mmCIF file of C-alpha atoms in Angstrom:
data_model
loop_
_atom_site.group_PDB
_atom_site.id
_atom_site.type_symbol
_atom_site.label_atom_id
_atom_site.label_comp_id
_atom_site.label_asym_id
_atom_site.label_seq_id
_atom_site.Cartn_x
_atom_site.Cartn_y
_atom_site.Cartn_z
ATOM 1 C CA MET A 90 25.010 -25.356 -52.250
ATOM 2 C CA ARG A 91 24.260 -22.504 -54.582
ATOM 3 C CA ARG A 92 22.493 -19.263 -53.364
ATOM 4 C CA PRO A 93 18.980 -20.124 -54.990
ATOM 5 C CA VAL A 94 18.646 -23.095 -53.211
ATOM 6 C CA PHE A 95 19.769 -21.670 -50.020
ATOM 7 C CA LEU A 96 17.140 -18.282 -50.360
ATOM 8 C CA ARG A 97 14.401 -21.113 -51.423
ATOM 9 C CA ILE A 98 14.476 -22.864 -48.172
ATOM 10 C CA MET A 99 14.831 -19.628 -45.999
ATOM 11 C CA ASN A 100 11.799 -18.325 -47.857
ATOM 12 C CA ALA A 101 9.497 -21.687 -47.625
ATOM 13 C CA VAL A 102 10.595 -21.822 -43.607
ATOM 14 C CA GLU A 103 9.903 -18.580 -42.923
ATOM 15 C CA GLU A 104 6.260 -19.182 -44.377
ATOM 16 C CA HIS A 105 5.813 -22.408 -42.766
ATOM 17 C CA ASP A 106 6.589 -21.579 -39.318
ATOM 18 C CA ASN A 107 5.781 -18.159 -37.664
ATOM 19 C CA TYR A 108 8.967 -18.279 -35.254
ATOM 20 C CA PHE A 109 11.361 -17.340 -38.267
ATOM 21 C CA VAL A 110 9.361 -13.679 -38.817
ATOM 22 C CA GLN A 111 11.122 -11.187 -37.529
ATOM 23 C CA LYS A 112 8.998 -9.112 -34.899
ATOM 24 C CA ARG A 113 9.146 -6.427 -32.308
ATOM 25 C CA ASN A 114 9.304 -6.651 -28.770
ATOM 26 C CA ALA A 115 7.432 -4.914 -26.442
ATOM 27 C CA ALA A 116 9.704 -1.927 -26.589
ATOM 28 C CA GLY A 117 9.112 -1.649 -30.234
ATOM 29 C CA VAL A 118 12.797 -2.815 -30.911
ATOM 30 C CA LEU A 119 13.080 -5.600 -33.824
ATOM 31 C CA GLY A 120 14.172 -9.129 -32.915
ATOM 32 C CA LEU A 121 16.433 -11.488 -34.593
ATOM 33 C CA SER A 122 15.967 -11.305 -38.313
ATOM 34 C CA CYS A 123 15.229 -14.822 -40.304
ATOM 35 C CA LEU A 124 18.201 -14.926 -42.029
ATOM 36 C CA GLN A 125 19.883 -14.712 -38.473
ATOM 37 C CA LYS A 126 18.326 -17.898 -37.476
ATOM 38 C CA VAL A 127 18.438 -19.789 -40.636
ATOM 39 C CA VAL A 128 22.356 -18.919 -41.168
ATOM 40 C CA ALA A 129 23.116 -19.826 -37.486
ATOM 41 C CA ALA A 130 20.863 -23.380 -37.797
ATOM 42 C CA PHE A 131 23.042 -23.773 -41.373
ATOM 43 C CA ARG A 132 26.471 -23.042 -39.857
ATOM 44 C CA MET A 133 25.888 -25.461 -36.734
ATOM 45 C CA LEU A 134 24.579 -28.085 -39.845
ATOM 46 C CA ALA A 135 27.216 -27.201 -42.214
ATOM 47 C CA TYR A 136 30.618 -27.022 -40.247
ATOM 48 C CA GLY A 137 29.343 -28.677 -36.941
ATOM 49 C CA VAL A 138 30.110 -25.525 -34.762
ATOM 50 C CA PRO A 139 28.639 -25.590 -31.089
ATOM 51 C CA ALA A 140 25.678 -23.613 -30.527
ATOM 52 C CA ASP A 141 27.860 -20.690 -28.513
ATOM 53 C CA ALA A 142 30.295 -20.135 -31.284
ATOM 54 C CA LEU A 143 28.113 -18.252 -33.227
ATOM 55 C CA ASP A 144 27.364 -15.165 -30.861
ATOM 56 C CA GLU A 145 30.092 -13.044 -32.658
ATOM 57 C CA TYR A 146 29.602 -13.980 -36.007
ATOM 58 C CA ILE A 147 25.907 -13.627 -35.760
ATOM 59 C CA ARG A 148 24.925 -12.183 -32.682
ATOM 60 C CA ILE A 149 22.839 -15.067 -31.601
ATOM 61 C CA GLY A 150 22.765 -16.445 -28.231
ATOM 62 C CA GLU A 151 23.680 -19.987 -27.473
ATOM 63 C CA SER A 152 19.783 -20.878 -26.072
ATOM 64 C CA THR A 153 18.407 -19.350 -28.961
ATOM 65 C CA ALA A 154 20.690 -20.975 -31.511
ATOM 66 C CA LEU A 155 19.610 -24.393 -30.400
ATOM 67 C CA GLU A 156 16.127 -23.376 -30.544
ATOM 68 C CA ALA A 157 16.491 -22.105 -34.019
ATOM 69 C CA LEU A 158 18.215 -25.472 -34.879
ATOM 70 C CA ARG A 159 15.201 -27.314 -33.874
ATOM 71 C CA LYS A 160 12.609 -25.481 -35.098
ATOM 72 C CA PHE A 161 14.619 -25.055 -38.347
ATOM 73 C CA VAL A 162 14.923 -28.929 -39.139
ATOM 74 C CA VAL A 163 11.211 -29.622 -38.230
ATOM 75 C CA ALA A 164 10.471 -26.755 -40.528
ATOM 76 C CA VAL A 165 12.858 -28.336 -43.534
ATOM 77 C CA VAL A 166 11.302 -31.877 -42.850
ATOM 78 C CA GLU A 167 7.640 -30.749 -43.002
ATOM 79 C CA VAL A 168 8.023 -28.441 -45.714
ATOM 80 C CA PHE A 169 10.340 -30.459 -48.546
ATOM 81 C CA GLY A 170 9.919 -33.975 -46.741
ATOM 82 C CA PRO A 171 7.176 -34.988 -48.647
ATOM 83 C CA GLU A 172 9.268 -34.297 -52.164
ATOM 84 C CA TYR A 173 12.730 -34.896 -51.547
ATOM 85 C CA MET A 174 11.915 -37.935 -49.328
ATOM 86 C CA ARG A 175 9.593 -39.689 -51.262
ATOM 87 C CA LEU A 176 9.883 -43.085 -52.504
ATOM 88 C CA PRO A 177 10.493 -43.696 -55.916
ATOM 89 C CA ASN A 178 7.477 -43.440 -58.585
ATOM 90 C CA GLU A 179 6.795 -44.906 -61.944
ATOM 91 C CA GLU A 180 9.304 -42.468 -63.537
ATOM 92 C CA ASP A 181 11.907 -42.718 -60.833
ATOM 93 C CA THR A 182 11.601 -46.387 -60.904
ATOM 94 C CA ASN A 183 12.018 -46.376 -65.059
ATOM 95 C CA ARG A 184 14.912 -44.145 -64.536
ATOM 96 C CA LEU A 185 16.957 -45.844 -62.037
ATOM 97 C CA LEU A 186 16.446 -49.243 -64.023
ATOM 98 C CA ALA A 187 17.428 -47.655 -67.360
ATOM 99 C CA ILE A 188 20.986 -46.561 -65.205
ATOM 100 C CA GLY A 189 21.346 -50.064 -63.898
ATOM 101 C CA ALA A 190 20.828 -51.299 -67.175
ATOM 102 C CA SER A 191 23.603 -48.871 -68.771
ATOM 103 C CA ARG A 192 26.023 -50.476 -65.907
ATOM 104 C CA GLY A 193 25.289 -53.933 -66.511
ATOM 105 C CA PHE A 194 22.757 -54.768 -63.911
ATOM 106 C CA PRO A 195 19.085 -54.711 -64.902
ATOM 107 C CA GLY A 196 16.833 -54.345 -62.275
ATOM 108 C CA MET A 197 19.225 -52.535 -60.025
ATOM 109 C CA LEU A 198 17.212 -49.770 -58.000
ATOM 110 C CA GLY A 199 20.500 -48.909 -55.998
ATOM 111 C CA SER A 200 22.461 -49.686 -53.240
ATOM 112 C CA ILE A 201 21.998 -50.117 -49.789
ATOM 113 C CA ASP A 202 24.157 -49.796 -46.679
ATOM 114 C CA CYS A 203 24.142 -48.366 -43.140
ATOM 115 C CA MET A 204 25.945 -45.760 -41.579
ATOM 116 C CA HIS A 205 26.794 -44.641 -37.629
ATOM 117 C CA TRP A 206 26.576 -41.424 -36.190
ATOM 118 C CA SER A 207 28.462 -41.043 -33.143
ATOM 119 C CA TRP A 208 26.500 -39.603 -30.135
ATOM 120 C CA LYS A 209 28.661 -38.199 -27.486
ATOM 121 C CA ASN A 210 25.537 -37.075 -25.152
ATOM 122 C CA CYS A 211 24.097 -40.305 -25.066
ATOM 123 C CA PRO A 212 22.580 -41.000 -21.131
ATOM 124 C CA THR A 213 25.025 -43.011 -19.684
ATOM 125 C CA ALA A 214 22.165 -45.438 -19.015
ATOM 126 C CA TRP A 215 22.150 -45.834 -22.517
ATOM 127 C CA HIS A 216 25.321 -46.884 -23.319
ATOM 128 C CA GLY A 217 25.009 -50.528 -23.326
ATOM 129 C CA MET A 218 22.373 -50.352 -25.989
ATOM 130 C CA TYR A 219 23.739 -48.023 -27.945
ATOM 131 C CA ARG A 220 27.225 -49.128 -28.137
ATOM 132 C CA GLY A 221 28.499 -51.739 -30.543
ATOM 133 C CA HIS A 222 31.196 -52.541 -32.394
ATOM 134 C CA LYS A 223 32.498 -48.987 -32.514
ATOM 135 C CA LYS A 224 33.265 -48.922 -28.898
ATOM 136 C CA GLU A 225 30.919 -45.784 -28.315
ATOM 137 C CA PRO A 226 27.650 -45.014 -28.446
ATOM 138 C CA THR A 227 26.080 -44.223 -32.046
ATOM 139 C CA ILE A 228 22.911 -44.000 -33.933
ATOM 140 C CA ILE A 229 22.358 -46.299 -37.087
ATOM 141 C CA LEU A 230 21.421 -44.588 -40.341
ATOM 142 C CA GLU A 231 20.309 -47.217 -43.001
ATOM 143 C CA ALA A 232 19.933 -45.696 -46.760
ATOM 144 C CA VAL A 233 19.437 -46.552 -50.284
ATOM 145 C CA ALA A 234 21.400 -44.402 -52.813
ATOM 146 C CA SER A 235 21.463 -44.324 -56.392
ATOM 147 C CA LYS A 236 24.484 -43.348 -59.053
ATOM 148 C CA ASP A 237 23.713 -39.417 -58.631
ATOM 149 C CA LEU A 238 24.003 -39.763 -55.016
ATOM 150 C CA TRP A 239 20.125 -39.274 -54.291
ATOM 151 C CA ILE A 240 19.216 -41.013 -51.182
ATOM 152 C CA TRP A 241 15.751 -42.670 -51.585
ATOM 153 C CA HIS A 242 15.311 -44.498 -48.667
ATOM 154 C CA ALA A 243 16.636 -43.532 -45.165
ATOM 155 C CA PHE A 244 15.775 -45.198 -41.917
ATOM 156 C CA PHE A 245 17.153 -43.803 -38.816
ATOM 157 C CA GLY A 246 17.129 -44.066 -35.118
ATOM 158 C CA MET A 247 18.268 -48.038 -34.378
ATOM 159 C CA PRO A 248 20.864 -48.169 -31.285
ATOM 160 C CA GLY A 249 24.322 -48.994 -32.464
ATOM 161 C CA SER A 250 24.562 -52.011 -30.813
ATOM 162 C CA HIS A 251 22.738 -53.472 -33.746
ATOM 163 C CA ASN A 252 23.932 -54.837 -36.876
ATOM 164 C CA ASP A 253 23.039 -54.610 -40.623
ATOM 165 C CA ILE A 254 20.443 -57.330 -40.334
ATOM 166 C CA ASN A 255 18.891 -56.413 -37.311
ATOM 167 C CA VAL A 256 18.563 -52.798 -38.868
ATOM 168 C CA LEU A 257 16.833 -54.201 -41.766
ATOM 169 C CA GLN A 258 14.185 -56.658 -40.057
ATOM 170 C CA ARG A 259 13.099 -53.230 -38.446
ATOM 171 C CA SER A 260 13.193 -51.305 -41.742
ATOM 172 C CA PRO A 261 10.291 -50.216 -43.826
ATOM 173 C CA ILE A 262 11.947 -50.702 -47.043
ATOM 174 C CA PHE A 263 10.148 -53.268 -48.494
ATOM 175 C CA SER A 264 6.718 -52.802 -46.945
ATOM 176 C CA ARG A 265 5.289 -51.146 -50.236
ATOM 177 C CA LEU A 266 6.766 -53.967 -52.191
ATOM 178 C CA ALA A 267 4.896 -56.589 -49.982
ATOM 179 C CA GLU A 268 1.777 -54.730 -50.081
ATOM 180 C CA GLY A 269 1.657 -54.577 -53.862
ATOM 181 C CA LYS A 270 2.014 -50.839 -54.154
ATOM 182 C CA GLY A 271 5.188 -50.479 -55.604
ATOM 183 C CA PRO A 272 5.714 -49.549 -59.253
ATOM 184 C CA GLN A 273 6.143 -52.421 -61.397
ATOM 185 C CA VAL A 274 9.308 -53.516 -62.302
ATOM 186 C CA THR A 275 9.937 -56.427 -64.961
ATOM 187 C CA TYR A 276 13.005 -57.144 -66.474
ATOM 188 C CA ASN A 277 14.557 -60.657 -68.632
ATOM 189 C CA ILE A 278 18.015 -61.727 -67.681
ATOM 190 C CA ASN A 279 19.703 -64.418 -69.630
ATOM 191 C CA GLY A 280 16.373 -65.782 -70.332
ATOM 192 C CA HIS A 281 14.861 -65.473 -67.026
ATOM 193 C CA ASP A 282 11.975 -63.159 -66.212
ATOM 194 C CA TYR A 283 12.199 -61.316 -62.728
ATOM 195 C CA SER A 284 9.433 -59.306 -61.289
ATOM 196 C CA MET A 285 11.183 -57.479 -58.516
ATOM 197 C CA GLY A 286 14.142 -55.045 -58.458
ATOM 198 C CA TYR A 287 16.846 -55.433 -56.106
ATOM 199 C CA TYR A 288 19.920 -53.523 -54.140
ATOM 200 C CA LEU A 289 23.389 -54.163 -54.239
ATOM 201 C CA ALA A 290 24.548 -54.877 -50.660
ATOM 202 C CA ASP A 291 27.971 -56.215 -48.906
ATOM 203 C CA GLY A 292 28.139 -59.966 -47.405
ATOM 204 C CA ILE A 293 26.183 -59.106 -44.233
ATOM 205 C CA TYR A 294 23.117 -59.132 -45.961
ATOM 206 C CA PRO A 295 20.689 -61.975 -46.399
ATOM 207 C CA SER A 296 20.293 -64.050 -49.325
ATOM 208 C CA TRP A 297 17.125 -62.627 -50.667
ATOM 209 C CA ALA A 298 15.778 -62.107 -53.911
ATOM 210 C CA THR A 299 16.035 -58.182 -53.592
ATOM 211 C CA PHE A 300 19.530 -58.186 -52.742
ATOM 212 C CA VAL A 301 22.553 -58.895 -54.565
ATOM 213 C CA LYS A 302 26.001 -59.630 -53.281
ATOM 214 C CA THR A 303 29.474 -60.188 -54.215
ATOM 215 C CA ILE A 304 31.239 -63.170 -54.358
ATOM 216 C CA PRO A 305 33.817 -63.099 -51.710
ATOM 217 C CA GLU A 306 36.714 -65.415 -53.353
ATOM 218 C CA PRO A 307 35.630 -65.285 -56.869
ATOM 219 C CA GLN A 308 36.773 -68.781 -59.154
ATOM 220 C CA GLY A 309 37.362 -67.827 -62.645
ATOM 221 C CA ASN A 310 37.242 -64.734 -64.671
ATOM 222 C CA LYS A 311 33.288 -64.346 -65.072
ATOM 223 C CA LYS A 312 32.899 -64.483 -61.079
ATOM 224 C CA LYS A 313 35.824 -62.265 -60.610
ATOM 225 C CA TYR A 314 34.353 -60.073 -63.341
ATOM 226 C CA PHE A 315 30.877 -59.723 -61.309
ATOM 227 C CA ALA A 316 32.652 -59.419 -58.071
ATOM 228 C CA LYS A 317 34.455 -56.072 -59.332
ATOM 229 C CA ALA A 318 31.288 -54.982 -61.397
ATOM 230 C CA GLN A 319 29.375 -55.488 -58.017
ATOM 231 C CA GLU A 320 31.820 -53.939 -55.634
ATOM 232 C CA ALA A 321 32.199 -50.691 -57.912
ATOM 233 C CA CYS A 322 28.661 -50.150 -58.368
ATOM 234 C CA ARG A 323 27.798 -50.830 -54.365
ATOM 235 C CA LYS A 324 30.127 -47.712 -53.710
ATOM 236 C CA ASP A 325 27.408 -45.642 -54.738
ATOM 237 C CA VAL A 326 26.113 -45.615 -51.565
ATOM 238 C CA GLU A 327 29.366 -45.373 -49.667
ATOM 239 C CA ARG A 328 30.061 -42.218 -51.932
ATOM 240 C CA ALA A 329 26.488 -40.899 -50.429
ATOM 241 C CA PHE A 330 27.626 -41.037 -46.686
ATOM 242 C CA GLY A 331 30.768 -39.484 -47.652
ATOM 243 C CA VAL A 332 29.151 -36.775 -49.668
ATOM 244 C CA LEU A 333 26.431 -36.322 -46.935
ATOM 245 C CA GLN A 334 29.026 -36.083 -44.120
ATOM 246 C CA SER A 335 31.336 -33.296 -46.257
ATOM 247 C CA ARG A 336 28.062 -31.302 -47.094
ATOM 248 C CA PHE A 337 26.735 -31.451 -43.124
ATOM 249 C CA ALA A 338 29.797 -31.865 -41.134
ATOM 250 C CA ILE A 339 27.387 -32.157 -38.006
ATOM 251 C CA VAL A 340 26.688 -35.685 -39.100
ATOM 252 C CA ARG A 341 30.479 -36.307 -39.348
ATOM 253 C CA GLY A 342 31.561 -35.610 -35.906
ATOM 254 C CA PRO A 343 29.673 -36.741 -32.458
ATOM 255 C CA ALA A 344 26.175 -35.592 -31.667
ATOM 256 C CA ARG A 345 26.153 -32.940 -28.759
ATOM 257 C CA LEU A 346 22.544 -33.135 -28.499
ATOM 258 C CA TRP A 347 20.562 -35.033 -25.998
ATOM 259 C CA ASP A 348 17.155 -35.806 -27.082
ATOM 260 C CA GLU A 349 16.505 -38.543 -29.810
ATOM 261 C CA ASP A 350 13.747 -36.930 -31.402
ATOM 262 C CA THR A 351 15.982 -33.842 -32.811
ATOM 263 C CA LEU A 352 18.848 -36.084 -33.931
ATOM 264 C CA HIS A 353 16.303 -37.421 -35.890
ATOM 265 C CA ASN A 354 14.692 -34.478 -37.191
ATOM 266 C CA ILE A 355 18.874 -33.329 -37.849
ATOM 267 C CA MET A 356 19.540 -36.520 -40.009
ATOM 268 C CA MET A 357 16.245 -36.046 -41.887
ATOM 269 C CA ALA A 358 16.976 -32.384 -42.950
ATOM 270 C CA CYS A 359 20.717 -32.970 -43.788
ATOM 271 C CA ILE A 360 19.441 -35.604 -46.141
ATOM 272 C CA ILE A 361 16.428 -33.830 -47.641
ATOM 273 C CA MET A 362 18.966 -30.593 -48.340
ATOM 274 C CA HIS A 363 21.644 -33.540 -49.719
ATOM 275 C CA ASN A 364 19.089 -34.508 -51.841
ATOM 276 C CA MET A 365 17.938 -30.959 -53.088
ATOM 277 C CA ILE A 366 21.719 -29.967 -53.888
ATOM 278 C CA VAL A 367 21.672 -33.076 -55.878
ATOM 279 C CA GLU A 368 18.898 -32.207 -57.738
ATOM 280 C CA ASP A 369 19.995 -28.437 -58.438
ATOM 281 C CA GLU A 370 23.597 -29.863 -59.332
ATOM 282 C CA ARG A 371 22.161 -32.599 -61.690
ATOM 283 C CA ASP A 372 23.335 -32.482 -65.508
ATOM 284 C CA GLU A 373 23.753 -36.220 -65.999
ATOM 285 C CA TYR A 374 20.164 -36.662 -68.082
ATOM 286 C CA GLY A 375 19.613 -33.566 -69.408
ATOM 287 C CA VAL A 376 16.156 -33.658 -68.611
ATOM 288 C CA GLU A 377 14.279 -30.827 -66.569
ATOM 289 C CA GLN A 378 12.011 -32.178 -63.792
ATOM 290 C CA VAL A 379 8.614 -30.498 -62.727
ATOM 291 C CA TYR A 380 7.807 -30.418 -59.585
ATOM 292 C CA ASN A 381 4.841 -28.921 -57.689
ATOM 293 C CA PHE A 382 5.970 -25.915 -55.525
ATOM 294 C CA ASN A 383 4.317 -22.422 -54.877
ATOM 295 C CA ASP A 384 5.382 -19.186 -55.215
ATOM 296 C CA ILE A 385 7.788 -19.355 -52.280
ATOM 297 C CA GLY A 386 9.327 -22.649 -53.277
ATOM 298 C CA GLN A 387 7.000 -24.564 -50.646
ATOM 299 C CA TYR A 388 6.074 -28.146 -52.040
ATOM 300 C CA VAL A 389 2.129 -28.604 -52.296
ATOM 301 C CA CYS A 390 1.103 -31.975 -51.673
ATOM 302 C CA ASN A 391 -1.445 -33.185 -54.211
ATOM 303 C CA TYR A 392 -2.619 -36.516 -53.168
ATOM 304 C CA ASP A 393 -4.564 -37.130 -56.689
ATOM 305 C CA ASP A 394 -1.008 -37.764 -57.990
ATOM 306 C CA MET A 395 -0.432 -40.426 -55.471
ATOM 307 C CA GLY A 396 -1.691 -43.082 -57.329
ATOM 308 C CA GLU A 397 -4.868 -45.314 -56.155
ATOM 309 C CA ARG A 398 -6.233 -44.527 -52.648
ATOM 310 C CA VAL A 399 -6.216 -46.880 -50.377
ATOM 311 C CA THR A 400 -9.723 -48.897 -49.374
ATOM 312 C CA VAL A 401 -10.069 -50.210 -46.037
ATOM 313 C CA SER A 402 -11.001 -53.974 -46.077
ATOM 314 C CA HIS A 403 -12.714 -55.572 -43.473
ATOM 315 C CA ASN A 404 -12.711 -58.929 -44.743
ATOM 316 C CA ALA A 405 -9.018 -59.200 -45.150
ATOM 317 C CA ALA A 406 -7.932 -62.716 -45.487
ATOM 318 C CA PRO A 407 -6.690 -62.595 -49.295
ATOM 319 C CA GLU A 408 -5.059 -59.549 -48.791
ATOM 320 C CA LEU A 409 -3.176 -61.276 -45.623
ATOM 321 C CA ASP A 410 -2.515 -63.989 -47.947
ATOM 322 C CA ALA A 411 -1.198 -61.935 -50.810
ATOM 323 C CA PHE A 412 0.852 -60.139 -48.326
ATOM 324 C CA ILE A 413 2.525 -62.921 -46.817
ATOM 325 C CA GLN A 414 3.243 -64.930 -50.073
ATOM 326 C CA SER A 415 5.034 -61.380 -51.152
ATOM 327 C CA TYR A 416 7.218 -61.287 -48.412
ATOM 328 C CA ARG A 417 8.176 -65.063 -49.094
ATOM 329 C CA ASN A 418 8.961 -63.812 -52.551
ATOM 330 C CA ILE A 419 11.283 -61.127 -51.541
ATOM 331 C CA LYS A 420 13.078 -63.673 -49.252
ATOM 332 C CA ASN A 421 13.252 -66.315 -51.730
ATOM 333 C CA LYS A 422 16.883 -67.668 -51.632
ATOM 334 C CA GLU A 423 16.438 -69.829 -54.922
ATOM 335 C CA THR A 424 15.712 -66.574 -57.097
ATOM 336 C CA HIS A 425 18.692 -64.810 -55.268
ATOM 337 C CA TYR A 426 21.097 -67.516 -56.555
ATOM 338 C CA GLN A 427 19.293 -67.789 -59.857
ATOM 339 C CA LEU A 428 19.329 -64.022 -60.359
ATOM 340 C CA LYS A 429 23.260 -63.985 -59.116
ATOM 341 C CA ALA A 430 23.933 -66.591 -61.975
ATOM 342 C CA ASP A 431 21.982 -64.764 -64.423
ATOM 343 C CA LEU A 432 24.043 -61.513 -63.610
ATOM 344 C CA ILE A 433 27.206 -63.271 -63.956
ATOM 345 C CA GLU A 434 26.390 -64.645 -67.321
ATOM 346 C CA HIS A 435 24.860 -61.241 -68.483
ATOM 347 C CA LEU A 436 28.067 -59.386 -67.401
ATOM 348 C CA TRP A 437 30.454 -61.265 -69.085
ATOM 349 C CA GLN A 438 28.323 -61.857 -72.467
ATOM 350 C CA ASN A 439 27.249 -58.237 -72.652
ATOM 351 C CA HIS A 440 29.299 -56.051 -70.892
ATOM 352 C CA SER A 441 32.958 -57.231 -70.486
ATOM 353 C CA GLU A 442 34.618 -54.005 -71.173
ATOM 354 C CA LEU A 443 32.734 -51.952 -68.191
ATOM 355 C CA TYR A 444 34.882 -52.936 -65.639
ATOM 356 C CA ASN A 445 38.601 -53.704 -65.228
ATOM 357 C CA ILE A 446 39.899 -56.741 -63.580
ATOM 358 C CA ASP A 447 43.184 -56.359 -63.982
#
């Protein structure tokens, strides 16, 4: 993380939460500075060190370091969450579609997968619920990432005994699409028109119109080439998980905190700061993106820029029918197999040199 990004976070957190403002005690002695508290929180997040390891370096006690960590992650989520955990708007969607088309996958919006975070201090009574194939208590993160490693969707908190399908059934990833509020996505592949984007996924995910999976045992050069291309592009989300864990070691090692709410805030804060670093270091497209921040770096939420306001309907039968039909379209298996067949042909005819199948 570069210094300007760190200072922007520190200044915004100090402005947002009075806890980080340096104060004097009853004797007139200055207390801990904002820099001390933020650095203590950052060291626990970035290096995964316990709270009692900070006393000599930062001169801050264990209980105060934990308090600073909890306050810090909440402030980061509240200040930067509306911008860096936003759903893709029309401009973002067009950029994602352009990237997908250049890689041989028109209509692709990213890659989806799940990651397990080990929970060392999970209460003993909950071990049966949180322990799955990892043989230890874990909490699951479902995420969607693009080629530049920006994480567009994060759903965290499901117990580790679930698999990717169980998590998907509870995830809100397709809720906006089913409600008809998402950006319009239209594209043509091999002479067929499609109106929904899709994510690259591994084999456990269901055969829905919004997922494109690899071929387990491909027969023939076309299918082998498609499987190679799909598996290569699907690694975007795996790379995002690896970079997230490298930048914030706290989510790589076992979680030592006790309450789920704090763990959720820590994961969301790490993802938000990961996206901030991606934005700061992004130089692939050469386009400066304009965001709405005030002088201290705090995001200013303008609701007029979020699209048409929702109108509450007291006669919801047509809307309900449309909602149910949207979910049927999302889960349509015929569209899934037709899309896969069209992509196989499209890759072979138009992008036969992008991926090596030796």
